[in-house]
Amino acid sequence: MLVESPSRASAEPVGPAQKPTRRNSLRAVGLVAALGVLLLICVLSIMIGAKPVPLGDVWHGLFQNSGIRNDVIVHDVRVPRTLLGLLVGLALGLAGAVMQGLTRNPLAEPGLLGVNAGAAAAVVSAIAFLGVTDTSAYVWFAFVGAAVVSVVVYVLGGSRSATPVRLALAGTAATVALYGYVNAVQLLDSAALDRLRFWTVGSLADANMDAVRRVAPFILVGAVLALLIARPLNAMEMGEDTARALGAHLNRTRIIAMASVTLMCGAATAACGPIVFIGLMVPYIVRSITGPDMRWILPYAAVLSPVLLLGSDVIGRVVARPAELQVGIVTALVGGPVFIRLVRRKRMAKL
């Protein structure tokens, strides 16, 4: 009688089971590496500017603000700018990943729901008609505008019978109409145009701790909501019928997703203006690294999006020194060619 070898018997079932474990281990290692890159970019963001600050002075300024010039630069200028870049990058990356999962479209981005356009329209209206000049007050108008447009888009998209296609069409229509309104107001009101010309490009130059404190609660709540719906979004990517069979609540997931995108994009747009390509390009690239699992896409996007945003901000400070190039311009210049190359590849990441 033939007796199967114990080593062979134990090896056969273990082999396939090790594959997901190994894949998850590699993803975890990659995420840790991404966090290391983010930490390095944060240090560079604090060190580099119109006046370079040595690493020793950076450490001193972080913990002992004695009032000397380098301490003031680090504590009052560079740290708030870096923190705001972290928050805005996280918000745009997570919002883009949620939008791509919600619409089952790897080329979707946060503006697809009209959120950015709604925030911009509200800020323009506040400047032109209410005389608002304090940039720290923009966040409240931008958030209200983003929230109102999100509700309108959801209603136009069919409310309880909303589908990804209907939401995308409603969001596109709202975006076109609102940006037409923004352009009209700016052309008719030269003062509004002058005050908005840097904000509409997208910039971290006016960052301060007050702005960080204003936007942080909205972005963090939106981020938590995004992470909570990772599993339902995974189910929705397999189709609505399959998602229902798996127990996913489609309308609840869509509402939470839209609330998350509204909170994050409304706050990010208010703080820095509309910044393009972050929410579109980073989740797309992340998908090619992690695969279609939203449980990994969302954390990766939350880490790598600030890397791109802060890296672009550092580049903008270097290439135009002693002046600087707005981060929105740099992300467009860097992101445009890279993204075109990605979408022209024969092998594209699929949802």
XYZ file of N, CA and C in Angstrom, residues 91-113 163-165 167-168 226 229-230 232-239 253-254 257-258 260-261 264-265 276-294 296-298 300-302 305 308 339 342-343 348-351:
243
model
N -6.867 64.337 1.258
C -8.268 64.525 0.872
C -8.469 64.257 -0.612
N -7.624 64.827 -1.456
C -7.796 64.667 -2.898
C -7.547 63.229 -3.335
N -6.536 62.585 -2.739
C -6.248 61.197 -3.107
C -7.373 60.254 -2.714
N -7.848 60.363 -1.471
C -8.946 59.508 -1.029
C -10.218 59.779 -1.818
N -10.506 61.058 -2.068
C -11.716 61.395 -2.826
C -11.648 60.816 -4.237
N -10.484 60.892 -4.873
C -10.339 60.320 -6.201
C -10.528 58.817 -6.199
N -9.953 58.128 -5.199
C -10.110 56.678 -5.113
C -11.570 56.293 -4.890
N -12.263 57.033 -4.030
C -13.679 56.757 -3.783
C -14.495 56.971 -5.057
N -14.204 58.050 -5.780
C -14.936 58.317 -7.021
C -14.702 57.221 -8.048
N -13.490 56.736 -8.171
C -13.210 55.679 -9.137
C -13.919 54.390 -8.758
N -13.987 54.098 -7.450
C -14.720 52.924 -7.017
C -16.220 53.081 -7.160
N -16.724 54.264 -6.858
C -18.165 54.508 -6.919
C -18.686 54.447 -8.351
N -17.939 55.018 -9.291
C -18.390 55.073 -10.683
C -17.878 53.907 -11.523
N -17.019 53.053 -10.912
C -16.397 51.938 -11.629
C -15.688 52.430 -12.881
N -15.005 53.548 -12.722
C -14.290 54.187 -13.831
C -12.893 54.576 -13.357
N -11.814 53.941 -13.883
C -10.468 54.253 -13.407
C -9.988 55.644 -13.797
N -10.746 56.361 -14.625
C -10.376 57.717 -15.011
C -11.247 58.765 -14.326
N -12.026 58.348 -13.341
C -12.864 59.310 -12.617
C -12.002 60.124 -11.657
N -12.478 61.303 -11.305
C -11.770 62.170 -10.359
C -12.788 62.941 -9.538
N -12.361 63.564 -8.418
C -13.323 64.170 -7.491
C -14.256 65.191 -8.127
N -13.772 65.935 -9.115
C -14.617 66.952 -9.735
C -15.761 66.400 -10.541
N -15.807 65.070 -10.710
C -16.851 64.472 -11.529
C -18.243 64.709 -10.954
N -18.348 64.896 -9.643
C -19.638 65.167 -9.014
C -19.938 66.654 -8.910
N -27.441 55.724 -10.496
C -26.442 54.803 -11.016
C -25.158 55.589 -11.265
N -24.017 54.898 -11.389
C -22.772 55.622 -11.669
C -22.850 56.506 -12.905
N -23.510 56.016 -13.962
C -23.601 56.802 -15.193
C -24.440 58.056 -14.972
N -25.034 59.643 -12.148
C -24.307 60.562 -11.277
C -23.216 61.300 -12.047
N -22.504 60.574 -12.915
C -21.438 61.205 -13.698
C -22.002 62.246 -14.656
N -14.590 57.457 4.152
C -14.064 56.772 2.965
C -13.508 55.406 3.329
N -16.133 52.540 3.968
C -16.902 51.941 2.871
C -15.999 51.201 1.886
N -14.808 50.825 2.302
C -13.906 50.099 1.399
C -14.524 48.772 0.952
N -17.853 47.735 0.948
C -18.983 47.911 0.019
C -18.559 48.366 -1.369
N -17.537 49.218 -1.457
C -17.059 49.643 -2.771
C -16.456 48.468 -3.535
N -15.774 47.572 -2.830
C -15.274 46.358 -3.477
C -16.417 45.550 -4.071
N -17.499 45.431 -3.316
C -18.659 44.684 -3.807
C -19.292 45.369 -5.011
N -19.391 46.702 -4.976
C -20.011 47.436 -6.068
C -19.204 47.332 -7.357
N -17.898 47.129 -7.244
C -17.076 47.005 -8.444
C -17.400 45.752 -9.238
N -18.028 44.774 -8.582
C -18.408 43.537 -9.282
C -19.783 43.621 -9.911
N -20.410 44.803 -9.853
C -21.732 44.985 -10.436
C -22.790 45.096 -9.359
N -24.271 53.203 0.552
C -22.858 53.344 0.188
C -22.646 54.578 -0.676
N -23.557 54.824 -1.638
C -23.428 56.014 -2.500
C -23.544 57.294 -1.682
N -20.413 57.734 0.314
C -19.309 58.092 -0.584
C -19.397 59.551 -1.001
N -20.586 60.006 -1.357
C -20.750 61.399 -1.772
C -20.511 62.348 -0.605
N -18.502 61.770 1.891
C -17.055 61.758 2.102
C -16.337 62.649 1.098
N -16.681 62.510 -0.184
C -16.046 63.319 -1.227
C -16.354 64.796 -1.018
N -14.251 66.203 1.987
C -12.818 66.323 1.713
C -12.528 67.338 0.622
N -13.267 67.262 -0.486
C -12.984 68.182 -1.599
C -13.417 69.602 -1.282
N -5.524 70.207 -9.667
C -5.884 69.158 -10.611
C -4.895 68.003 -10.562
N -5.352 66.871 -11.080
C -4.575 65.661 -11.351
C -4.246 64.822 -10.121
N -4.246 65.397 -8.912
C -3.900 64.588 -7.741
C -4.912 63.455 -7.564
N -6.194 63.817 -7.510
C -7.228 62.815 -7.287
C -7.487 61.929 -8.477
N -6.960 62.284 -9.625
C -7.142 61.476 -10.825
C -5.987 60.510 -11.025
N -4.765 61.015 -10.930
C -3.592 60.242 -11.298
C -3.147 59.277 -10.210
N -3.103 59.728 -8.959
C -2.551 58.893 -7.895
C -3.369 57.616 -7.679
N -4.703 57.678 -7.519
C -5.443 56.420 -7.353
C -5.301 55.482 -8.551
N -5.181 56.048 -9.741
C -4.998 55.221 -10.933
C -3.672 54.463 -10.862
N -2.606 55.154 -10.494
C -1.295 54.515 -10.369
C -1.304 53.504 -9.229
N -1.936 53.866 -8.123
C -2.000 52.967 -6.971
C -2.685 51.659 -7.347
N -3.723 51.744 -8.149
C -4.459 50.541 -8.556
C -3.546 49.558 -9.294
N -2.600 50.081 -10.062
C -1.676 49.202 -10.776
C -0.674 48.557 -9.827
N -0.526 49.123 -8.622
C 0.399 48.560 -7.633
C -0.307 47.559 -6.726
N -1.477 47.911 -6.252
C -2.162 47.107 -5.237
C -3.187 46.147 -5.809
N -3.624 46.360 -7.060
C -4.756 45.620 -7.562
C -6.052 46.331 -7.223
N -7.198 45.698 -7.493
C -8.477 46.406 -7.353
C -9.082 46.427 -5.957
N -8.358 45.987 -4.946
C -8.904 45.915 -3.593
C -8.892 47.303 -2.952
N -10.083 47.850 -2.700
C -10.186 49.190 -2.129
C -9.618 49.259 -0.716
N -6.832 48.337 0.167
C -5.435 48.743 0.010
C -5.306 50.015 -0.816
N -6.189 50.198 -1.779
C -6.115 51.395 -2.621
C -6.262 52.656 -1.776
N -7.217 52.667 -0.865
C -7.477 53.871 -0.070
C -6.285 54.261 0.817
N -3.099 53.488 0.417
C -2.004 53.890 -0.461
C -2.252 55.287 -1.032
N -3.475 55.549 -1.493
C -3.795 56.868 -2.048
C -3.656 57.955 -0.993
N -4.031 57.632 0.243
C -3.932 58.616 1.328
C -2.490 58.978 1.640
N -0.681 60.498 -2.290
C -1.178 61.787 -2.802
C -0.494 62.975 -2.126
N 2.930 63.443 -3.736
C 2.912 64.167 -5.008
C 2.649 65.650 -4.802
N 0.183 61.238 -16.971
C -1.111 60.580 -17.104
C -1.401 60.195 -18.554
N 0.316 57.058 -19.179
C -0.344 55.928 -18.528
C -1.543 55.425 -19.323
N -2.394 56.350 -19.772
C -3.603 55.927 -20.464
C -3.317 55.412 -21.867
N -3.730 48.636 -19.236
C -4.261 49.631 -18.319
C -4.857 48.939 -17.101
N -4.736 49.602 -15.968
C -5.361 49.060 -14.765
C -6.869 49.019 -14.926
N -7.445 47.885 -14.536
C -8.894 47.733 -14.693
C -9.542 47.639 -13.326
N -10.775 48.111 -13.283
C -11.520 48.007 -12.024
C -12.075 46.598 -11.868
